[in-house]
Amino acid sequence: MTDFSHPPRVLPKPVEPLPIPIENDNEFRIVKTAILSETHVRLEEKFAELERHLHKSLLAQDSETALILLTKGALGLGSSDIHYDVTETEAEIRMRIDGSLATVLRLSRPEYKLLLERLKYKSELKLNITNIPQDGKYRITEVADGHIDVRVSTLPVRTGENVVCRVLDSTKSIPKVEELGFIWTSKRQIDKSLNKKSGMILVTGPTGSGKTTTLYSMMQDLNIPTRKIITLEDPIEYELPGIVQSEVNEKNGYNFHSGLKALMRQDPDIIMIGEIRDLETANTAAQGALTGHLVLSTLHTKSASETLERLLNMGLPPYILSSAIDIIIAQRLVRRLCTHCIETYQADESQNDIIRWMMRDIGIEAVSKAHKRGFKLSRSTGCDRCGYSGYKGRMGIYEVLYVSDTIRAMIRSGASPVEIMAEARKNDLMLMREDGVLKAMRGKTSLEEVFSVID
Ligand SMILES: [Zn+2]
């Protein structure tokens, strides 16, 4: 398999189209749905595994281990909320996964009592008080680096006491840009943009797509004492030593637009502005980029081409956009497969078809010698290191549009985003779905994970 962390000798180039059975979007969606429902079955298996281990530790009166398993299990399953709901006969434990609550497991009332006592004790709540709501916090230190903090709230209900926990993972540290998982061509383009004294770098994606982490990684790399970096955020998510961070306060009229103007008067070299939402902010940010500042920001758009479209639709004149913009990074987050319980398997026919379909434009021959025999993929079965979820941590999948001189001229002369993307494809631009499939083929994530974030 080609390793994309190093430059291949021959660049991947479009090749002859393959005979691919899946030809339209509709068929793609049918196959995708089938594969995702299979994922659902696998998720249920992971719930069952977690349940088995929980019963086992509770049977041994080891409620501490049970609580650790459950907390780490939530993070592993990609959830940060654990709900304990008690009924007359049992307690149901649910987790919010991808926005909706999933029933993960059930405990008997005696088991729940044991776990609840440990939870309250660890959170420094009063054990004997069960008839008023209490708030607390516990910490789990049994993790590789750092700890996990959990905010706990209890609620007295007719059948006992319910609990809702919010899991905060502080082991999440800011990665270096090179650790973000860009293919080498994109990484080189990003470095080029970061090394410029002025210009505009935009990171785009929906809420929860890791935009802030990418910006923080870049600022961390740019952060040297001879440069002044100022941010305007909503809210400040991490504290970065050496960087001047400011938070918007809409109530007092301190918003992105007015704040950005104030920031410019602070003689900065680099400005990070949390989000561009309107023309005024876009305009001021672009002016900043044109007057010798490096401007970093985000936009709530799905892809690189949609970002160009949005900025132009906002009313930013093409001649300003074309001169200011340097690079657009569109991204999503996928969960990483746990490396302790990973296994490879031979993709089935529908998976092979869909991989060929997703990679049809860049030519699968360029990325895999094994394409004729079918692809190898990876999955994780779940172990105690990943809380039986099969996943540990997350990573980005990207689409990086580097604004070359040709593209700059195209934007200025009013070319459509479609034409611009076609030009960028000639210069190795990889679509997000292609980056995702490559990462799945390299065993970093599962194909199902990639499907679940690509639309
Ligand atoms: Zn594992």
GROMACS .gro file of C-alpha atoms and ligand atoms in nm:
model
  456
    1MET     CA    1   0.000   0.000   0.000
    2THR     CA    2   0.127   0.345  -0.085
    3ASP     CA    3   0.236   0.547   0.213
    4PHE     CA    4   0.108   0.901   0.168
    5SER     CA    5   0.309   1.046   0.451
    6HIS     CA    6   0.607   1.056   0.214
    7PRO     CA    7   0.620   1.190  -0.140
    8PRO     CA    8   0.564   0.907  -0.387
    9ARG     CA    9   0.805   0.910  -0.682
   10VAL     CA   10   0.518   0.939  -0.926
   11LEU     CA   11   0.226   1.162  -0.841
   12PRO     CA   12  -0.119   1.006  -0.848
   13LYS     CA   13  -0.274   1.113  -1.175
   14PRO     CA   14  -0.619   1.049  -1.319
   15VAL     CA   15  -0.617   0.724  -1.516
   16GLU     CA   16  -0.860   0.540  -1.742
   17PRO     CA   17  -1.198   0.503  -1.573
   18LEU     CA   18  -1.259   0.162  -1.421
   19PRO     CA   19  -1.563  -0.052  -1.500
   20ILE     CA   20  -1.761   0.048  -1.193
   21PRO     CA   21  -2.105  -0.092  -1.126
   22ILE     CA   22  -2.213   0.199  -0.906
   23GLU     CA   23  -2.270   0.493  -1.131
   24ASN     CA   24  -2.502   0.737  -0.968
   25ASP     CA   25  -2.551   0.900  -0.634
   26ASN     CA   26  -2.866   0.709  -0.562
   27GLU     CA   27  -2.699   0.370  -0.584
   28PHE     CA   28  -2.416   0.507  -0.375
   29ARG     CA   29  -2.665   0.597  -0.105
   30ILE     CA   30  -2.826   0.250  -0.108
   31VAL     CA   31  -2.489   0.078  -0.060
   32LYS     CA   32  -2.390   0.334   0.201
   33THR     CA   33  -2.712   0.270   0.399
   34ALA     CA   34  -2.654  -0.106   0.389
   35ILE     CA   35  -2.300  -0.070   0.516
   36LEU     CA   36  -2.401   0.176   0.787
   37SER     CA   37  -2.673  -0.057   0.919
   38GLU     CA   38  -2.405  -0.322   0.948
   39THR     CA   39  -2.206  -0.070   1.155
   40HIS     CA   40  -2.507  -0.042   1.379
   41VAL     CA   41  -2.498  -0.416   1.443
   42ARG     CA   42  -2.128  -0.390   1.529
   43LEU     CA   43  -2.202  -0.103   1.769
   44GLU     CA   44  -2.457  -0.326   1.947
   45GLU     CA   45  -2.186  -0.591   1.985
   46LYS     CA   46  -1.964  -0.333   2.151
   47PHE     CA   47  -2.244  -0.235   2.389
   48ALA     CA   48  -2.287  -0.604   2.480
   49GLU     CA   49  -1.913  -0.639   2.543
   50LEU     CA   50  -1.911  -0.336   2.772
   51GLU     CA   51  -2.219  -0.472   2.953
   52ARG     CA   52  -2.050  -0.809   3.013
   53HIS     CA   53  -1.746  -0.644   3.169
   54LEU     CA   54  -1.958  -0.414   3.380
   55HIS     CA   55  -2.164  -0.701   3.521
   56LYS     CA   56  -1.843  -0.888   3.594
   57SER     CA   57  -1.684  -0.608   3.794
   58LEU     CA   58  -2.006  -0.530   3.979
   59LEU     CA   59  -2.047  -0.897   4.067
   60ALA     CA   60  -1.700  -0.878   4.223
   61GLN     CA   61  -1.816  -0.564   4.413
   62ASP     CA   62  -1.556  -0.367   4.213
   63SER     CA   63  -1.764  -0.058   4.142
   64GLU     CA   64  -1.451   0.155   4.088
   65THR     CA   65  -1.350  -0.050   3.784
   66ALA     CA   66  -1.708  -0.048   3.660
   67LEU     CA   67  -1.718   0.332   3.672
   68ILE     CA   68  -1.382   0.363   3.493
   69LEU     CA   69  -1.494   0.121   3.221
   70LEU     CA   70  -1.814   0.313   3.170
   71THR     CA   71  -1.644   0.654   3.155
   72LYS     CA   72  -1.373   0.545   2.916
   73GLY     CA   73  -1.631   0.346   2.723
   74ALA     CA   74  -1.834   0.662   2.661
   75LEU     CA   75  -1.536   0.846   2.513
   76GLY     CA   76  -1.446   0.542   2.307
   77LEU     CA   77  -1.797   0.525   2.165
   78GLY     CA   78  -1.768   0.888   2.064
   79SER     CA   79  -2.004   1.007   2.337
   80SER     CA   80  -1.958   1.269   2.603
   81ASP     CA   81  -2.290   1.221   2.785
   82ILE     CA   82  -2.389   0.929   3.004
   83HIS     CA   83  -2.749   0.905   3.124
   84TYR     CA   84  -2.850   0.677   3.413
   85ASP     CA   85  -3.227   0.631   3.425
   86VAL     CA   86  -3.374   0.419   3.699
   87THR     CA   87  -3.710   0.236   3.678
   88GLU     CA   88  -3.894   0.011   3.927
   89THR     CA   89  -3.704  -0.295   3.809
   90GLU     CA   90  -3.373  -0.185   3.662
   91ALA     CA   91  -3.147   0.102   3.553
   92GLU     CA   92  -3.090   0.189   3.192
   93ILE     CA   93  -2.760   0.341   3.084
   94ARG     CA   94  -2.779   0.548   2.768
   95MET     CA   95  -2.518   0.754   2.583
   96ARG     CA   96  -2.563   1.032   2.335
   97ILE     CA   97  -2.389   0.918   2.018
   98ASP     CA   98  -2.398   1.140   1.708
   99GLY     CA   99  -2.678   1.347   1.856
  100SER     CA  100  -2.921   1.079   1.970
  101LEU     CA  101  -2.943   0.865   2.281
  102ALA     CA  102  -2.851   0.498   2.245
  103THR     CA  103  -2.935   0.241   2.513
  104VAL     CA  104  -2.597   0.090   2.588
  105LEU     CA  105  -2.677  -0.146   2.873
  106ARG     CA  106  -2.906  -0.232   3.163
  107LEU     CA  107  -2.820  -0.297   3.526
  108SER     CA  108  -3.023  -0.461   3.799
  109ARG     CA  109  -3.126  -0.230   4.082
  110PRO     CA  110  -2.869  -0.378   4.324
  111GLU     CA  111  -2.595  -0.330   4.061
  112TYR     CA  112  -2.707   0.027   4.000
  113LYS     CA  113  -2.709   0.098   4.374
  114LEU     CA  114  -2.347  -0.010   4.396
  115LEU     CA  115  -2.243   0.198   4.096
  116LEU     CA  116  -2.445   0.501   4.208
  117GLU     CA  117  -2.284   0.497   4.552
  118ARG     CA  118  -1.938   0.492   4.395
  119LEU     CA  119  -2.034   0.770   4.154
  120LYS     CA  120  -2.165   0.990   4.435
  121TYR     CA  121  -1.872   0.913   4.662
  122LYS     CA  122  -1.618   0.991   4.390
  123SER     CA  123  -1.802   1.314   4.301
  124GLU     CA  124  -1.806   1.420   4.667
  125LEU     CA  125  -2.186   1.419   4.681
  126LYS     CA  126  -2.375   1.339   5.001
  127LEU     CA  127  -2.451   0.967   4.990
  128ASN     CA  128  -2.743   0.987   5.232
  129ILE     CA  129  -2.920   1.262   5.040
  130THR     CA  130  -3.139   1.120   4.766
  131ASN     CA  131  -3.432   1.359   4.758
  132ILE     CA  132  -3.271   1.677   4.624
  133PRO     CA  133  -3.062   1.732   4.309
  134GLN     CA  134  -2.684   1.743   4.361
  135ASP     CA  135  -2.396   1.854   4.138
  136GLY     CA  136  -2.040   1.732   4.153
  137LYS     CA  137  -1.741   1.619   3.958
  138TYR     CA  138  -1.513   1.316   3.950
  139ARG     CA  139  -1.182   1.254   3.784
  140ILE     CA  140  -1.036   0.943   3.626
  141THR     CA  141  -0.659   0.926   3.612
  142GLU     CA  142  -0.630   0.573   3.473
  143VAL     CA  143  -0.556   0.701   3.123
  144ALA     CA  144  -0.233   0.707   2.923
  145ASP     CA  145  -0.160   1.081   2.949
  146GLY     CA  146  -0.362   1.323   3.157
  147HIS     CA  147  -0.705   1.260   3.301
  148ILE     CA  148  -1.076   1.259   3.230
  149ASP     CA  149  -1.304   1.495   3.426
  150VAL     CA  150  -1.671   1.416   3.457
  151ARG     CA  151  -1.943   1.662   3.561
  152VAL     CA  152  -2.220   1.486   3.748
  153SER     CA  153  -2.578   1.596   3.817
  154THR     CA  154  -2.831   1.385   4.005
  155LEU     CA  155  -3.207   1.419   4.002
  156PRO     CA  156  -3.452   1.256   4.244
  157VAL     CA  157  -3.723   1.075   4.047
  158ARG     CA  158  -4.026   0.866   4.147
  159THR     CA  159  -3.830   0.543   4.117
  160GLY     CA  160  -3.502   0.658   4.274
  161GLU     CA  161  -3.221   0.880   4.159
  162ASN     CA  162  -3.124   0.956   3.799
  163VAL     CA  163  -2.782   1.082   3.696
  164VAL     CA  164  -2.651   1.263   3.390
  165CYS     CA  165  -2.275   1.287   3.337
  166ARG     CA  166  -2.078   1.507   3.098
  167VAL     CA  167  -1.737   1.365   3.015
  168LEU     CA  168  -1.456   1.617   2.946
  169ASP     CA  169  -1.144   1.473   2.794
  170SER     CA  170  -0.844   1.681   2.899
  171THR     CA  171  -0.599   1.429   2.754
  172LYS     CA  172  -0.677   1.605   2.429
  173SER     CA  173  -0.371   1.821   2.373
  174ILE     CA  174  -0.310   2.050   2.079
  175PRO     CA  175  -0.136   1.851   1.806
  176LYS     CA  176   0.135   1.993   1.580
  177VAL     CA  177   0.028   2.070   1.224
  178GLU     CA  178   0.228   1.771   1.101
  179GLU     CA  179   0.029   1.546   1.335
  180LEU     CA  180  -0.307   1.649   1.191
  181GLY     CA  181  -0.286   1.390   0.915
  182PHE     CA  182  -0.259   1.596   0.597
  183ILE     CA  183  -0.130   1.420   0.286
  184TRP     CA  184   0.213   1.548   0.194
  185THR     CA  185   0.099   1.766  -0.098
  186SER     CA  186  -0.150   1.949   0.128
  187LYS     CA  187   0.101   1.976   0.410
  188ARG     CA  188   0.349   2.144   0.175
  189GLN     CA  189   0.084   2.391   0.059
  190ILE     CA  190  -0.020   2.469   0.417
  191ASP     CA  191   0.343   2.528   0.519
  192LYS     CA  192   0.383   2.765   0.227
  193SER     CA  193   0.077   2.967   0.337
  194LEU     CA  194   0.184   2.967   0.703
  195ASN     CA  195   0.529   3.096   0.610
  196LYS     CA  196   0.388   3.402   0.437
  197LYS     CA  197   0.379   3.733   0.623
  198SER     CA  198   0.031   3.815   0.500
  199GLY     CA  199  -0.269   3.640   0.354
  200MET     CA  200  -0.574   3.451   0.461
  201ILE     CA  201  -0.609   3.093   0.576
  202LEU     CA  202  -0.962   2.958   0.614
  203VAL     CA  203  -1.064   2.636   0.787
  204THR     CA  204  -1.418   2.525   0.712
  205GLY     CA  205  -1.666   2.262   0.819
  206PRO     CA  206  -1.979   2.213   1.029
  207THR     CA  207  -1.987   2.242   1.410
  208GLY     CA  208  -1.770   1.974   1.570
  209SER     CA  209  -1.552   1.915   1.265
  210GLY     CA  210  -1.230   2.008   1.445
  211LYS     CA  211  -1.180   2.352   1.288
  212THR     CA  212  -1.067   2.511   1.614
  213THR     CA  213  -0.809   2.239   1.678
  214THR     CA  214  -0.661   2.294   1.330
  215LEU     CA  215  -0.639   2.670   1.389
  216TYR     CA  216  -0.484   2.618   1.733
  217SER     CA  217  -0.227   2.378   1.587
  218MET     CA  218  -0.131   2.639   1.330
  219MET     CA  219  -0.104   2.916   1.588
  220GLN     CA  220   0.104   2.693   1.810
  221ASP     CA  221   0.344   2.641   1.519
  222LEU     CA  222   0.348   3.014   1.441
  223ASN     CA  223   0.395   3.115   1.803
  224ILE     CA  224   0.742   3.265   1.850
  225PRO     CA  225   0.824   3.566   2.072
  226THR     CA  226   0.907   3.795   1.778
  227ARG     CA  227   0.551   3.771   1.647
  228LYS     CA  228   0.238   3.915   1.799
  229ILE     CA  229  -0.058   3.683   1.765
  230ILE     CA  230  -0.403   3.802   1.873
  231THR     CA  231  -0.725   3.603   1.870
  232LEU     CA  232  -1.090   3.689   1.892
  233GLU     CA  233  -1.292   3.386   1.991
  234ASP     CA  234  -1.639   3.273   2.089
  235PRO     CA  235  -1.559   3.125   2.337
  236ILE     CA  236  -1.187   3.074   2.418
  237GLU     CA  237  -1.159   2.695   2.404
  238TYR     CA  238  -0.798   2.638   2.506
  239GLU     CA  239  -0.547   2.868   2.666
  240LEU     CA  240  -0.237   2.921   2.457
  241PRO     CA  241   0.062   3.070   2.641
  242GLY     CA  242   0.228   3.353   2.448
  243ILE     CA  243  -0.083   3.435   2.248
  244VAL     CA  244  -0.316   3.727   2.327
  245GLN     CA  245  -0.664   3.581   2.344
  246SER     CA  246  -0.982   3.783   2.353
  247GLU     CA  247  -1.344   3.671   2.376
  248VAL     CA  248  -1.642   3.830   2.203
  249ASN     CA  249  -1.922   3.963   2.417
  250GLU     CA  250  -2.225   4.016   2.197
  251LYS     CA  251  -2.430   4.168   2.482
  252ASN     CA  252  -2.182   4.453   2.513
  253GLY     CA  253  -2.152   4.499   2.138
  254TYR     CA  254  -1.808   4.339   2.131
  255ASN     CA  255  -1.867   4.113   1.831
  256PHE     CA  256  -1.644   3.965   1.562
  257HIS     CA  257  -1.672   4.271   1.343
  258SER     CA  258  -1.615   4.548   1.600
  259GLY     CA  259  -1.360   4.329   1.778
  260LEU     CA  260  -1.160   4.268   1.464
  261LYS     CA  261  -1.121   4.643   1.411
  262ALA     CA  262  -0.993   4.679   1.768
  263LEU     CA  263  -0.752   4.390   1.715
  264MET     CA  264  -0.599   4.559   1.410
  265ARG     CA  265  -0.510   4.860   1.621
  266GLN     CA  266  -0.302   4.634   1.848
  267ASP     CA  267  -0.025   4.608   1.585
  268PRO     CA  268  -0.053   4.231   1.537
  269ASP     CA  269   0.141   4.012   1.295
  270ILE     CA  270  -0.111   3.732   1.302
  271ILE     CA  271  -0.483   3.754   1.371
  272MET     CA  272  -0.714   3.463   1.444
  273ILE     CA  273  -1.081   3.539   1.425
  274GLY     CA  274  -1.318   3.266   1.546
  275GLU     CA  275  -1.565   3.278   1.262
  276ILE     CA  276  -1.659   3.483   0.957
  277ARG     CA  277  -2.038   3.515   0.957
  278ASP     CA  278  -2.109   3.832   0.763
  279LEU     CA  279  -1.981   4.061   0.491
  280GLU     CA  280  -1.844   4.324   0.732
  281THR     CA  281  -1.624   4.069   0.908
  282ALA     CA  282  -1.522   3.909   0.577
  283ASN     CA  283  -1.430   4.249   0.439
  284THR     CA  284  -1.230   4.361   0.743
  285ALA     CA  285  -1.052   4.025   0.759
  286ALA     CA  286  -0.963   4.048   0.389
  287GLN     CA  287  -0.840   4.406   0.434
  288GLY     CA  288  -0.625   4.283   0.721
  289ALA     CA  289  -0.475   4.016   0.495
  290LEU     CA  290  -0.407   4.277   0.227
  291THR     CA  291  -0.234   4.514   0.470
  292GLY     CA  292   0.040   4.284   0.588
  293HIS     CA  293  -0.128   4.051   0.836
  294LEU     CA  294  -0.168   3.678   0.834
  295VAL     CA  295  -0.537   3.618   0.905
  296LEU     CA  296  -0.671   3.282   1.021
  297SER     CA  297  -1.042   3.214   1.047
  298THR     CA  298  -1.322   2.964   1.000
  299LEU     CA  299  -1.639   2.946   0.797
  300HIS     CA  300  -1.939   2.725   0.849
  301THR     CA  301  -1.937   2.568   0.502
  302LYS     CA  302  -1.923   2.208   0.383
  303SER     CA  303  -1.648   2.219   0.123
  304ALA     CA  304  -1.375   2.434  -0.025
  305SER     CA  305  -1.587   2.529  -0.327
  306GLU     CA  306  -1.886   2.617  -0.108
  307THR     CA  307  -1.656   2.849   0.088
  308LEU     CA  308  -1.567   3.049  -0.224
  309GLU     CA  309  -1.933   3.058  -0.317
  310ARG     CA  310  -2.038   3.177   0.029
  311LEU     CA  311  -1.782   3.458   0.043
  312LEU     CA  312  -1.880   3.581  -0.304
  313ASN     CA  313  -2.252   3.552  -0.222
  314MET     CA  314  -2.194   3.753   0.095
  315GLY     CA  315  -2.083   4.029  -0.138
  316LEU     CA  316  -1.706   4.016  -0.102
  317PRO     CA  317  -1.577   4.152  -0.436
  318PRO     CA  318  -1.385   3.890  -0.641
  319TYR     CA  319  -1.081   4.119  -0.673
  320ILE     CA  320  -1.052   4.147  -0.294
  321LEU     CA  321  -1.114   3.776  -0.231
  322SER     CA  322  -0.865   3.673  -0.499
  323SER     CA  323  -0.590   3.894  -0.358
  324ALA     CA  324  -0.650   3.805   0.007
  325ILE     CA  325  -0.712   3.431   0.013
  326ASP     CA  326  -0.426   3.179   0.025
  327ILE     CA  327  -0.569   2.847   0.124
  328ILE     CA  328  -0.901   2.686   0.220
  329ILE     CA  329  -0.901   2.373   0.432
  330ALA     CA  330  -1.237   2.190   0.449
  331GLN     CA  331  -1.252   1.916   0.709
  332ARG     CA  332  -1.447   1.658   0.912
  333LEU     CA  333  -1.347   1.440   1.207
  334VAL     CA  334  -1.347   1.062   1.203
  335ARG     CA  335  -1.274   0.830   1.495
  336ARG     CA  336  -0.941   0.647   1.494
  337LEU     CA  337  -0.944   0.269   1.521
  338CYS     CA  338  -0.803   0.143   1.851
  339THR     CA  339  -0.456   0.008   1.776
  340HIS     CA  340  -0.475  -0.253   2.052
  341CYS     CA  341  -0.762  -0.456   1.910
  342ILE     CA  342  -0.733  -0.380   1.538
  343GLU     CA  343  -0.768  -0.651   1.273
  344THR     CA  344  -0.764  -0.640   0.894
  345TYR     CA  345  -1.022  -0.804   0.674
  346GLN     CA  346  -1.095  -0.848   0.308
  347ALA     CA  347  -1.355  -0.598   0.188
  348ASP     CA  348  -1.671  -0.756   0.047
  349GLU     CA  349  -1.803  -0.687  -0.302
  350SER     CA  350  -2.021  -0.390  -0.210
  351GLN     CA  351  -1.737  -0.232  -0.015
  352ASN     CA  352  -1.497  -0.290  -0.305
  353ASP     CA  353  -1.745  -0.128  -0.543
  354ILE     CA  354  -1.799   0.169  -0.323
  355ILE     CA  355  -1.426   0.225  -0.273
  356ARG     CA  356  -1.372   0.216  -0.649
  357TRP     CA  357  -1.665   0.454  -0.689
  358MET     CA  358  -1.539   0.697  -0.429
  359MET     CA  359  -1.190   0.693  -0.574
  360ARG     CA  360  -1.299   0.694  -0.938
  361ASP     CA  361  -1.160   1.038  -1.018
  362ILE     CA  362  -0.808   0.991  -0.894
  363GLY     CA  363  -0.763   0.636  -1.018
  364ILE     CA  364  -0.738   0.357  -0.770
  365GLU     CA  365  -0.435   0.207  -0.947
  366ALA     CA  366  -0.240   0.502  -0.823
  367VAL     CA  367  -0.313   0.425  -0.459
  368SER     CA  368  -0.345   0.050  -0.434
  369LYS     CA  369  -0.177  -0.235  -0.615
  370ALA     CA  370  -0.435  -0.468  -0.466
  371HIS     CA  371  -0.734  -0.305  -0.630
  372LYS     CA  372  -0.805  -0.591  -0.869
  373ARG     CA  373  -0.816  -0.854  -0.598
  374GLY     CA  374  -1.019  -0.628  -0.374
  375PHE     CA  375  -0.920  -0.409  -0.084
  376LYS     CA  376  -0.811  -0.482   0.267
  377LEU     CA  377  -0.980  -0.277   0.537
  378SER     CA  378  -0.947  -0.262   0.912
  379ARG     CA  379  -1.181  -0.280   1.207
  380SER     CA  380  -1.135  -0.304   1.582
  381THR     CA  381  -1.314  -0.557   1.793
  382GLY     CA  382  -1.302  -0.363   2.121
  383CYS     CA  383  -1.080  -0.412   2.424
  384ASP     CA  384  -1.042  -0.262   2.769
  385ARG     CA  385  -0.799  -0.001   2.630
  386CYS     CA  386  -1.076   0.155   2.419
  387GLY     CA  387  -1.369   0.086   2.652
  388TYR     CA  388  -1.488  -0.188   2.411
  389SER     CA  389  -1.577   0.068   2.149
  390GLY     CA  390  -1.304  -0.017   1.897
  391TYR     CA  391  -1.212   0.349   1.864
  392LYS     CA  392  -0.964   0.573   2.041
  393GLY     CA  393  -0.922   0.941   1.955
  394ARG     CA  394  -1.020   1.120   1.638
  395MET     CA  395  -0.847   1.255   1.329
  396GLY     CA  396  -0.932   1.487   1.043
  397ILE     CA  397  -1.011   1.410   0.683
  398TYR     CA  398  -0.945   1.703   0.456
  399GLU     CA  399  -0.989   1.881   0.128
  400VAL     CA  400  -0.725   2.151   0.080
  401LEU     CA  401  -0.769   2.417  -0.187
  402TYR     CA  402  -0.442   2.600  -0.242
  403VAL     CA  403  -0.489   2.929  -0.425
  404SER     CA  404  -0.222   2.919  -0.696
  405ASP     CA  405  -0.158   3.213  -0.927
  406THR     CA  406  -0.380   3.051  -1.190
  407ILE     CA  407  -0.665   3.008  -0.940
  408ARG     CA  408  -0.615   3.363  -0.814
  409ALA     CA  409  -0.660   3.491  -1.168
  410MET     CA  410  -0.966   3.269  -1.215
  411ILE     CA  411  -1.135   3.405  -0.901
  412ARG     CA  412  -1.059   3.761  -1.011
  413SER     CA  413  -1.212   3.704  -1.354
  414GLY     CA  414  -1.528   3.558  -1.201
  415ALA     CA  415  -1.479   3.186  -1.273
  416SER     CA  416  -1.733   2.959  -1.105
  417PRO     CA  417  -1.634   2.746  -0.803
  418VAL     CA  418  -1.683   2.436  -1.023
  419GLU     CA  419  -1.428   2.564  -1.275
  420ILE     CA  420  -1.190   2.656  -0.993
  421MET     CA  421  -1.218   2.311  -0.838
  422ALA     CA  422  -1.152   2.150  -1.176
  423GLU     CA  423  -0.832   2.351  -1.205
  424ALA     CA  424  -0.731   2.262  -0.848
  425ARG     CA  425  -0.784   1.891  -0.925
  426LYS     CA  426  -0.507   1.922  -1.182
  427ASN     CA  427  -0.279   2.022  -0.896
  428ASP     CA  428  -0.343   1.716  -0.681
  429LEU     CA  429  -0.638   1.847  -0.480
  430MET     CA  430  -0.787   1.548  -0.304
  431LEU     CA  431  -1.154   1.545  -0.210
  432MET     CA  432  -1.249   1.475   0.150
  433ARG     CA  433  -1.404   1.140   0.062
  434GLU     CA  434  -1.083   1.032  -0.111
  435ASP     CA  435  -0.870   1.134   0.184
  436GLY     CA  436  -1.110   0.940   0.407
  437VAL     CA  437  -1.097   0.623   0.197
  438LEU     CA  438  -0.715   0.640   0.185
  439LYS     CA  439  -0.708   0.667   0.564
  440ALA     CA  440  -0.945   0.369   0.590
  441MET     CA  441  -0.723   0.167   0.355
  442ARG     CA  442  -0.424   0.252   0.571
  443GLY     CA  443  -0.604   0.115   0.877
  444LYS     CA  444  -0.635   0.450   1.054
  445THR     CA  445  -1.014   0.446   1.060
  446SER     CA  446  -1.301   0.234   0.936
  447LEU     CA  447  -1.483   0.280   0.608
  448GLU     CA  448  -1.809   0.311   0.805
  449GLU     CA  449  -1.667   0.607   0.998
  450VAL     CA  450  -1.580   0.783   0.672
  451PHE     CA  451  -1.931   0.723   0.536
  452SER     CA  452  -2.092   0.853   0.849
  453VAL     CA  453  -1.932   1.198   0.808
  454ILE     CA  454  -1.935   1.238   0.428
  455ASP     CA  455  -2.253   1.356   0.264
  456ZN      ZN  456  -0.935  -0.155   2.162
   0.00000   0.00000   0.00000
